[in-house]
Tab-separated table of C-alpha atoms in Angstrom:
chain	number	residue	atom	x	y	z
A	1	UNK	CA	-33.799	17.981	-8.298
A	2	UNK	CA	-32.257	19.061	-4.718
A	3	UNK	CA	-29.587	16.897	-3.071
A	4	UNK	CA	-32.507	15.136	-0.786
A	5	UNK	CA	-34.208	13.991	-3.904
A	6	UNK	CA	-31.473	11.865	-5.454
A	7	UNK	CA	-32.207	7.971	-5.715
A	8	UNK	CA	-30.020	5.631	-3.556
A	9	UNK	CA	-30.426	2.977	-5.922
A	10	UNK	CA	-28.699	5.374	-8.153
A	11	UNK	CA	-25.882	7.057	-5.966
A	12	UNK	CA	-25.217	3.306	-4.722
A	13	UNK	CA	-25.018	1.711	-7.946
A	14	UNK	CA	-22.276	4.871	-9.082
A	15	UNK	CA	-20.473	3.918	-5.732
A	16	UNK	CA	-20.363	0.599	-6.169
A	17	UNK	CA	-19.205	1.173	-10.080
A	18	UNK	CA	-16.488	3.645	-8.593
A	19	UNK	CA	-15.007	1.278	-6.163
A	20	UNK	CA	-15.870	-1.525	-8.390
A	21	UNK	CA	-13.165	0.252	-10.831
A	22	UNK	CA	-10.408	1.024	-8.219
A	23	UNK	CA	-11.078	-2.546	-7.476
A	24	UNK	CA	-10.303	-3.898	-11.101
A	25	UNK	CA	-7.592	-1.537	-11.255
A	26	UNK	CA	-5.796	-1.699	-8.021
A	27	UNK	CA	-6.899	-5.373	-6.964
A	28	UNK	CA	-6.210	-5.829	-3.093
A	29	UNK	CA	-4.442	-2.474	-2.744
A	30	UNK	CA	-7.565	-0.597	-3.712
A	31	UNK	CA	-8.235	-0.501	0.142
A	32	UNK	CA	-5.530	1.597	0.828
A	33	UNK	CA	-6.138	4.235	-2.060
A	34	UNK	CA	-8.961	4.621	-0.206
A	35	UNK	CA	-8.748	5.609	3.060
A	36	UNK	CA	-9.514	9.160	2.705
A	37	UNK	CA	-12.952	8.665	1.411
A	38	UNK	CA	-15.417	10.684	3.607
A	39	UNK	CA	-12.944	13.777	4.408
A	40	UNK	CA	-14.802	16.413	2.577
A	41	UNK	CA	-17.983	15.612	4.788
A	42	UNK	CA	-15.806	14.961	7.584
A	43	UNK	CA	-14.299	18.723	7.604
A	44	UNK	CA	-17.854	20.258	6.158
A	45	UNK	CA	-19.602	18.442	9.129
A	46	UNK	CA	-16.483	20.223	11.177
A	47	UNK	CA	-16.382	16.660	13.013
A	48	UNK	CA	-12.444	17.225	13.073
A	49	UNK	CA	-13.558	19.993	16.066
A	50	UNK	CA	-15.273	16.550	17.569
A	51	UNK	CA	-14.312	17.038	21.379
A	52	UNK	CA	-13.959	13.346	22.763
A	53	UNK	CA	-11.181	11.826	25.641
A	54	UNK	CA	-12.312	8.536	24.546
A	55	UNK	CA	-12.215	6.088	21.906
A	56	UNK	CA	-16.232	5.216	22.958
A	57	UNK	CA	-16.817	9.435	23.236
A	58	UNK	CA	-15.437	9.568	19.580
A	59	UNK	CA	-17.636	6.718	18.121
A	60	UNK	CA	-20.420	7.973	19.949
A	61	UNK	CA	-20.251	11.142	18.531
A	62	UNK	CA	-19.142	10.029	14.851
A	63	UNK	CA	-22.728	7.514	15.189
A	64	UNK	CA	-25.041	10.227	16.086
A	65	UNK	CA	-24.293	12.499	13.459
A	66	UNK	CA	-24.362	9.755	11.114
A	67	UNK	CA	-27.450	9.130	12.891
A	68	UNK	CA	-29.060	12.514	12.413
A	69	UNK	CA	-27.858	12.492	8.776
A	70	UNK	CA	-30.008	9.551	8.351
A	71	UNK	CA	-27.190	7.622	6.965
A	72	UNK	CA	-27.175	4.411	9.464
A	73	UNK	CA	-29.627	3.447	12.017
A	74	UNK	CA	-27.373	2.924	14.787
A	75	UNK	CA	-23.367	1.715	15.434
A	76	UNK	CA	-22.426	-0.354	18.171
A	77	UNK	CA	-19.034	-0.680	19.462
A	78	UNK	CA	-17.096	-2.656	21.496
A	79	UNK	CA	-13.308	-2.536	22.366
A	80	UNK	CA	-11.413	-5.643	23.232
A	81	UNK	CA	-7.476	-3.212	24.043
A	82	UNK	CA	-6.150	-2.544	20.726
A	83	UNK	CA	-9.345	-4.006	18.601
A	84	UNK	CA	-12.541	-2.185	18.262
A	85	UNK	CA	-15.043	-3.768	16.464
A	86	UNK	CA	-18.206	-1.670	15.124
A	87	UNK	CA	-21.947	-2.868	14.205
A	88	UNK	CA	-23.281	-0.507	11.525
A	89	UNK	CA	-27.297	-1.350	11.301
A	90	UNK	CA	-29.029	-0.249	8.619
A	91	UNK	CA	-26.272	2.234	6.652
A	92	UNK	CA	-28.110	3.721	3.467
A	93	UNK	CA	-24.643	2.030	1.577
A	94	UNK	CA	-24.875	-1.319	2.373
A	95	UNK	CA	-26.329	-2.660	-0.962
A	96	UNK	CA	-22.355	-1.777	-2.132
A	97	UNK	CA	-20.965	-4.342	-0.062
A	98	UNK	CA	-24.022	-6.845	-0.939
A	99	UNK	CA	-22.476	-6.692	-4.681
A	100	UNK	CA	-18.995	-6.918	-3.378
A	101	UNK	CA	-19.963	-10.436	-1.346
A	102	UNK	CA	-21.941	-11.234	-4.369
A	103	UNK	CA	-18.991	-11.076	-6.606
A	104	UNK	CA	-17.068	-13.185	-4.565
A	105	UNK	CA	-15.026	-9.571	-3.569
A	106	UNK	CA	-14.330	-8.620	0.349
A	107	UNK	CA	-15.827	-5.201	0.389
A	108	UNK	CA	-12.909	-2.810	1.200
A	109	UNK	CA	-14.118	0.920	1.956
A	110	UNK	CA	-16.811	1.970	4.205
A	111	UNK	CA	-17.049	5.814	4.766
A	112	UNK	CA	-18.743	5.619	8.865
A	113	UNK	CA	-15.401	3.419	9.492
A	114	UNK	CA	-13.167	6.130	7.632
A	115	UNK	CA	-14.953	8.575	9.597
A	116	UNK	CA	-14.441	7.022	12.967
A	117	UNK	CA	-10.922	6.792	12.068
A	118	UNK	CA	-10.275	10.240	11.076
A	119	UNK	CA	-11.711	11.230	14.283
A	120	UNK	CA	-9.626	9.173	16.559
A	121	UNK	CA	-6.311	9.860	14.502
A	122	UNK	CA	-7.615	13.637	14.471
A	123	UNK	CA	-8.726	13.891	18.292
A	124	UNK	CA	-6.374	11.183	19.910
A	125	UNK	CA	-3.335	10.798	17.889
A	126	UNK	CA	-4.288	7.157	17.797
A	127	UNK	CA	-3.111	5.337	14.257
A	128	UNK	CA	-5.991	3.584	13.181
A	129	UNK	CA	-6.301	0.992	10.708
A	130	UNK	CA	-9.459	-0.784	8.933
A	131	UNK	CA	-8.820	-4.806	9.210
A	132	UNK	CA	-12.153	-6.011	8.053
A	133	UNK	CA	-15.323	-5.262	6.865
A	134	UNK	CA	-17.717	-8.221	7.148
A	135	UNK	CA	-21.330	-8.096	6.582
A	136	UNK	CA	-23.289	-10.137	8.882
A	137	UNK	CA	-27.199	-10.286	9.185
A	138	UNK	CA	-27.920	-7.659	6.931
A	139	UNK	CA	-25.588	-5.464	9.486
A	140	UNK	CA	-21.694	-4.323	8.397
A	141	UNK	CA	-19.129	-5.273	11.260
A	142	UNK	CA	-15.917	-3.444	11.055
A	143	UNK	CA	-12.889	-4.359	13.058
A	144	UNK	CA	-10.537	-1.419	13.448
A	145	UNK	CA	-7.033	-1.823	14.984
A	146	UNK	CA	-5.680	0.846	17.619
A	147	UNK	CA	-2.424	1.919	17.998
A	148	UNK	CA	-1.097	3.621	21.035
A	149	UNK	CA	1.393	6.453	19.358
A	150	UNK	CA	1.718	7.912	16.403
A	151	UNK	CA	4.449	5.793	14.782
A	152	UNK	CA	4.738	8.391	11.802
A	153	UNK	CA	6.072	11.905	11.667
B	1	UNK	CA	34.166	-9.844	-15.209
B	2	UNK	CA	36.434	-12.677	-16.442
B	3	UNK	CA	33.907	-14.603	-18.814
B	4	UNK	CA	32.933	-13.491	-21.463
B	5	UNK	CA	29.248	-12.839	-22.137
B	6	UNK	CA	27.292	-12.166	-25.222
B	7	UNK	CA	25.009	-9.133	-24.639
B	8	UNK	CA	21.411	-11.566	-24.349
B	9	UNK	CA	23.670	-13.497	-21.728
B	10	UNK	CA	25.109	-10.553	-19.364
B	11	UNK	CA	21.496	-8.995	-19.646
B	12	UNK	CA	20.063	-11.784	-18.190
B	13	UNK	CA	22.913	-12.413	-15.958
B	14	UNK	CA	21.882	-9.186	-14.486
B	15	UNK	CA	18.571	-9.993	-14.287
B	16	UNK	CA	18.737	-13.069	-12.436
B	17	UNK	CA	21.355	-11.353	-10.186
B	18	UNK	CA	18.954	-8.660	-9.374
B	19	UNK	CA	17.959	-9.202	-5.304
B	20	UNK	CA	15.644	-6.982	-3.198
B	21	UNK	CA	18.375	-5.643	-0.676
B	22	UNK	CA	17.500	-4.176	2.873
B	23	UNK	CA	21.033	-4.281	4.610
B	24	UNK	CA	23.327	-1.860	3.597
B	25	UNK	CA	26.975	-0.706	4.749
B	26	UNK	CA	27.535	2.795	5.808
B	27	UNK	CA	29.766	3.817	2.585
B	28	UNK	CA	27.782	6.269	0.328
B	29	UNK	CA	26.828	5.659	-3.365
B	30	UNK	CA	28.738	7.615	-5.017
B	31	UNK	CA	27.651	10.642	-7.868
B	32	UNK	CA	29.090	8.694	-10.434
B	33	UNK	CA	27.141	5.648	-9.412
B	34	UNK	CA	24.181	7.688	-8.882
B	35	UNK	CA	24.006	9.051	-12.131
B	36	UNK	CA	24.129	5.632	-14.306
B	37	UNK	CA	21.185	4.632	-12.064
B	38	UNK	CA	19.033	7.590	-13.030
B	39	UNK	CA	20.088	8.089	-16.666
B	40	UNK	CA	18.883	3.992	-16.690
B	41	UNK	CA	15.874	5.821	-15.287
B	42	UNK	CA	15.357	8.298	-17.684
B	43	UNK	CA	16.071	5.835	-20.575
B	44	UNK	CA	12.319	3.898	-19.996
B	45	UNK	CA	9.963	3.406	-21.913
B	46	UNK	CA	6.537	5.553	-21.401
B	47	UNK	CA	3.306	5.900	-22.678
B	48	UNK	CA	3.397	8.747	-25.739
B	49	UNK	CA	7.203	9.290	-24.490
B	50	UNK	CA	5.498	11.178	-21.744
B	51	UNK	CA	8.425	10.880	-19.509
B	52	UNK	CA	6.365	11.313	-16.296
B	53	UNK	CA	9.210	10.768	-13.852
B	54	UNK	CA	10.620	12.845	-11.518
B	55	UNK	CA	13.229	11.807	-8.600
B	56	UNK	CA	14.224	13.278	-5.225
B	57	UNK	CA	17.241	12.449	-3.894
B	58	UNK	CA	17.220	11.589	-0.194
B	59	UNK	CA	20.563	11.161	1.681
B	60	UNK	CA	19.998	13.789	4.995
B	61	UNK	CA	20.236	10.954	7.439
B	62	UNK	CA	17.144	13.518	9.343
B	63	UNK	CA	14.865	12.715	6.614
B	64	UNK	CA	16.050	9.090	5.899
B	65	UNK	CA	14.941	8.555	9.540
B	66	UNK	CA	11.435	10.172	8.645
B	67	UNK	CA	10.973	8.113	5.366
B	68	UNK	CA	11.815	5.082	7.508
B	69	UNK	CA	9.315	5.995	10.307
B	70	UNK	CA	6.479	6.761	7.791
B	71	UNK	CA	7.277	3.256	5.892
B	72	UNK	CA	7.683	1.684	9.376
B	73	UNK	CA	4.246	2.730	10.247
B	74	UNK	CA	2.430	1.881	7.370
B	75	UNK	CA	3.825	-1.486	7.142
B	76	UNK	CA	3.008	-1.994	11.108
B	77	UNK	CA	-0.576	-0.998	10.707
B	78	UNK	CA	-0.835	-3.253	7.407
B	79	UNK	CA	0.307	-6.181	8.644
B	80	UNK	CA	-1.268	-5.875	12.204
B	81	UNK	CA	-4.438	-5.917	10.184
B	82	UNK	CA	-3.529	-9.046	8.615
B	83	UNK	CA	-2.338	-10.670	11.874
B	84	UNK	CA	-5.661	-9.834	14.201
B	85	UNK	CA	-8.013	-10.904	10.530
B	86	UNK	CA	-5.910	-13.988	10.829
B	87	UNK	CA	-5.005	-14.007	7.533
B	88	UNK	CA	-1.484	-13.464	8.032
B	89	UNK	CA	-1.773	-17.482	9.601
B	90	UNK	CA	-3.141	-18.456	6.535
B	91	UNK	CA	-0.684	-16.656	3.932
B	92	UNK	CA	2.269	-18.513	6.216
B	93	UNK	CA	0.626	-22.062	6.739
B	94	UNK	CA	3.444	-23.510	5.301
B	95	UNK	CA	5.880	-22.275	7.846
B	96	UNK	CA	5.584	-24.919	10.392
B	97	UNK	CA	8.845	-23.604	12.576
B	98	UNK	CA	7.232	-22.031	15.980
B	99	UNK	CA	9.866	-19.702	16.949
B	100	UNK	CA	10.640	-19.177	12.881
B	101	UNK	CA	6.631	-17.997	12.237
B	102	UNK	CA	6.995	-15.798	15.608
B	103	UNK	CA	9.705	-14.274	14.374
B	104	UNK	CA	8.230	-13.175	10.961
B	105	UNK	CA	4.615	-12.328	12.179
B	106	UNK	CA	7.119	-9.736	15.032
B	107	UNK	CA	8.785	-8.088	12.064
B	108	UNK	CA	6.004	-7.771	9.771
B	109	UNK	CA	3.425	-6.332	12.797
B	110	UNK	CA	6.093	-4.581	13.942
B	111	UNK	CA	6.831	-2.338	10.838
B	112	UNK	CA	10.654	-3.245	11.368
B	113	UNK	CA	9.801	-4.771	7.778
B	114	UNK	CA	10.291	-1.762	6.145
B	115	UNK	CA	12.042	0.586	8.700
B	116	UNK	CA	15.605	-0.116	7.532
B	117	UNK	CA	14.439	2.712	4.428
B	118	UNK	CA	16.477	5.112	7.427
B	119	UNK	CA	19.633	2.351	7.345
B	120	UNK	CA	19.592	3.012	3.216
B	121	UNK	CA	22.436	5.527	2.315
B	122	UNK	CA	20.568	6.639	-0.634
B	123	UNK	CA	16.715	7.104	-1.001
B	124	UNK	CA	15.506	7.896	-4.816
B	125	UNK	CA	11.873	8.859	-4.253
B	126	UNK	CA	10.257	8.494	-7.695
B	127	UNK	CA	7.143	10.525	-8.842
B	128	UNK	CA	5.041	10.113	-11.556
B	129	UNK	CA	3.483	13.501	-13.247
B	130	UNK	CA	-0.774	13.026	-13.137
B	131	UNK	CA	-1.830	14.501	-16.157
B	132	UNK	CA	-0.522	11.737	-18.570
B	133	UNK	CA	-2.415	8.618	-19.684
B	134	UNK	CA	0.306	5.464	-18.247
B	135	UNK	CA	2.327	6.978	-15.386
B	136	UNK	CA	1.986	3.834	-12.588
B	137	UNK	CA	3.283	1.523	-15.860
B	138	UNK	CA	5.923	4.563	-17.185
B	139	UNK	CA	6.914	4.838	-13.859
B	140	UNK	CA	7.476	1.022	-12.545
B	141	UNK	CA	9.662	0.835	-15.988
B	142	UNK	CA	11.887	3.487	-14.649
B	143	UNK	CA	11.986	1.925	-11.746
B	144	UNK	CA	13.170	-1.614	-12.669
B	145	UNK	CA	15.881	0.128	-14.881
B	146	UNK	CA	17.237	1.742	-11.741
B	147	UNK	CA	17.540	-1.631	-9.822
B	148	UNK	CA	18.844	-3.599	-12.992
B	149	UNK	CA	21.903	-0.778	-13.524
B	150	UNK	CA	21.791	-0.817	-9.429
B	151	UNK	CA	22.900	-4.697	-9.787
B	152	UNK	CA	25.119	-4.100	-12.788
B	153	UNK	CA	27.168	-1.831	-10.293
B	154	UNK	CA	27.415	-3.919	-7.612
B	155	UNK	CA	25.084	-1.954	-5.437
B	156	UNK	CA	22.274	-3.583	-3.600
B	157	UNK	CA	18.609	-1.735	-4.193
B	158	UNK	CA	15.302	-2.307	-2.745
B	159	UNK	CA	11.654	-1.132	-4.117
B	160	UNK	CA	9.563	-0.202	-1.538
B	161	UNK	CA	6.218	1.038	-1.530
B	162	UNK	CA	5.124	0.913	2.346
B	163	UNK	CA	5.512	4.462	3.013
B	164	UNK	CA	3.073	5.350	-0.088
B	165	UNK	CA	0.916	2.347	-0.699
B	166	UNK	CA	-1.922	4.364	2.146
B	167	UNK	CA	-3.193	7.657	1.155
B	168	UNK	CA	-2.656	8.582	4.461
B	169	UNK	CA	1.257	8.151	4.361
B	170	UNK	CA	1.586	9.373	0.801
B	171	UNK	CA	0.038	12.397	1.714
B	172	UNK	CA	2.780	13.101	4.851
B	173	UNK	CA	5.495	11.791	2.752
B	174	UNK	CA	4.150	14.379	-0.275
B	175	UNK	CA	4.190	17.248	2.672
B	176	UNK	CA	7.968	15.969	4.023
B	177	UNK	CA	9.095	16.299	0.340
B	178	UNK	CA	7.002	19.193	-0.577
B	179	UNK	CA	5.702	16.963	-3.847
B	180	UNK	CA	3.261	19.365	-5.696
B	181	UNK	CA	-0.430	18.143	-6.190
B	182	UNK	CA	0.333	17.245	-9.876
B	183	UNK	CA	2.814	14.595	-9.100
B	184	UNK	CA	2.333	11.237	-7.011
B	185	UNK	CA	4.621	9.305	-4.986
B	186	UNK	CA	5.292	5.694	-6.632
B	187	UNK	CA	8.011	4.260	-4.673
B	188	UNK	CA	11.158	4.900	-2.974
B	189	UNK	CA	13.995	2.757	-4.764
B	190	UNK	CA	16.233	2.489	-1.593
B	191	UNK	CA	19.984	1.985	-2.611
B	192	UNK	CA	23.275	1.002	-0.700
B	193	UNK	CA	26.433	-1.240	-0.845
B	194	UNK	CA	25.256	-5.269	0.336
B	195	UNK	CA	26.735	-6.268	3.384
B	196	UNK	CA	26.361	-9.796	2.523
B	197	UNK	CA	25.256	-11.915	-0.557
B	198	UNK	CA	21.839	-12.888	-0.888
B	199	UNK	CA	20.026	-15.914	-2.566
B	200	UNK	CA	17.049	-15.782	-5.112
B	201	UNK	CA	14.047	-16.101	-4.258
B	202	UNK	CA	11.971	-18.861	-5.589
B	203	UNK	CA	9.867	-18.018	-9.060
B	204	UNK	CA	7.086	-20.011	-10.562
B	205	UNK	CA	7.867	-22.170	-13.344
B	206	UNK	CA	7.031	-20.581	-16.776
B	207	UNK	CA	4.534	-23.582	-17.041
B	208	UNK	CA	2.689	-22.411	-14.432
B	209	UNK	CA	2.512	-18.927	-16.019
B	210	UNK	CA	2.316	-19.346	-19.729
B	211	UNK	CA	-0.812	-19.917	-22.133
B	212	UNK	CA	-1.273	-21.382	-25.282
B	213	UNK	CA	-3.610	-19.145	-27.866
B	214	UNK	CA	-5.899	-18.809	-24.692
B	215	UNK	CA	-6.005	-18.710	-20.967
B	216	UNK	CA	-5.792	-22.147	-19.546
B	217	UNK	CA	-3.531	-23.860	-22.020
B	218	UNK	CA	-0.330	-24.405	-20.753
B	219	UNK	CA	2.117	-23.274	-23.488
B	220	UNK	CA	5.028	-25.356	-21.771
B	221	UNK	CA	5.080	-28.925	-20.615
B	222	UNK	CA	4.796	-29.189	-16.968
B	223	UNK	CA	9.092	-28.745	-15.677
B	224	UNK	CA	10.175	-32.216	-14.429
């Protein structure tokens, strides 16, 4: 069976049951043991080399490979200063957060907003943290929070 | 100590005189003290006596600036999170004092929270070795041993896990420390001399958090 093959019912269900574990495990501070998630494809897709001045150049370019990939359908962004909030339609992992919400759990990792953050911390030296994941209409929207210098050595 | 305790009674004395202490003086803890903290340490418990612990000693006031900036940072992008979520309102409802809640909500979004890990004369940074079955539980052991012996000397100590709680910061404070793969960074167990007493803190009444045979059964009548 190649790569292409594999069911997403099954490789969600194992990433739900893997962040379902941190979850049991770590409670509310799972979301922080997981921030990294997405940085082997991020440095086999060479998106670190992602050239970008902008926040909107960065999340462009972050949403059309995820695009190409097949992975989501499309992400949206908008930036209100310091808060920029992303619309990811149709991303091949949403069933994980529909079990999260249907546990009664906020869902707490999403690997297109860990992406997006890399990239900005990577290209602008922007800290960059996940606030929320919500999912709304069958769509996931992410609020990110910018910050203007690197406040860490 | 002028009274005289049995053991049961200065152990718990200590306990209950334990604080979580963020403002230090400038005098230095000295090797003496130092040492009766970590041989507390090293007496824990652990899973299969696996011992996982292992300590750096931070007192370079360079890298006690770094360790400060890194918890500083992690803390500010935290609790920013919480603030713009608004759930930061909801956690301090009860604080109805304007300028009081202002005042927290600056320090906490502010990392200021946990920068004053550069003010701390003494930084232990404790590890905990991968490959053994209970490290996060051998390791927290350790941990409270070092701030109970902390308070039996007078000291003040704080646990703080800001600058490792993210992967993100773990990873640069790992790189700053040169902390092999194997290992993890717990917490930093920041220690100095008090510059001023401090109350308790409130805790829940043991009604509240014992049960009877079964969850849900209060074991104690509810404390008048």
């Amino acid at each position: 069976m190649s790569a292409k093959n594999i069911s997403l019912e099954y490789a969600n269900s194992i990433m739900y049951d893997l962040q379902k574990a941190f979850w049991d495990e770590r409670g509310k501070g799972a979301r922080f043991r997981v921030t990294t998630v997405g940085r082997e494809y991020f440095r086999d897709k060479g998106l670190a080399q992602l050239k970008a001045d902008s926040v909107a150049e960065i999340v462009d370019g972050i949403g059309n490979i995820l695009k190409d990939e097949g992975i989501v359908a499309d992400v949206v962004h908008e930036q209100d200063d310091r808060l920029l909030r992303l619309t990811v339609h149709g991303c091949l992992h949403r069933d994980i957060e529909r079990r999260f919400v249907a546990k009664g759990v906020e869902p707490f990792t999403c690997v297109p907003a860990n992406l997006v953050v890399m990239a900005l911390e990577e290209a602008l030296e922007h800290p960059v943290e996940l606030a929320e994941i919500k999912v709304e209409n069958g769509s996931c929207e992410l609020l990110l929070v910018l910050f203007d210098t690197r406040q860490t050595p | 100590m002028s009274e005289m305790y049995t053991l049961a009674e200065a152990t718990m004395q200590v306990i209950q005189d334990r604080r979580s202490i963020r403002d230090y003086t400038d005098e230095p803890i000295s090797e003496d003290d130092l040492k009766m903290i970590l041989e507390a340490a090293r007496q824990a418990p652990s899973g299969e006596n696996a011992q996982p612990w292992r300590f750096v000693i931070v007192r370079d006031p360079e890298a006690r600036q770094r360790l400060g900036a890194i918890a500083a940072g992690g803390s500010g992008r935290r609790f920013t999170a919480e603030f713009v979520t608004k759930k930061m309102h909801d956690r301090f409802a009860g604080l109805q004092d304007e300028a009081k809640r202002k005042a927290v909500f600056d320090k906490l979004t502010s990392g200021n929270v946990s920068a004053f890990l550069a003010n701390a004369p003494l930084s232990i940074v404790v590890c905990g070795k991968k490959d053994v079955w209970d490290m996060p539980y051998d390791t927290s052991a350790a941990i409270e041993n070092m701030l109970l012996m902390v308070t039996g000397l007078g000291l003040g100590a704080c646990w703080v896990i800001a600058p490792c709680i993210d992967m993100r910061d773990e990873e640069r404070l790992k790189d700053l420390l040169h902390v092999p793969e194997g290992f993890k960074v717990i917490s930093i167990v920041a220690v100095g001399h008090p510059t001023r007493p401090h109350r308790p803190r409130p805790r829940m009444a043991l009604d509240e958090l014992v049960f009877d045979e079964e969850w849900g059964n209060p074991y104690y009548e509810e404390e008048a």
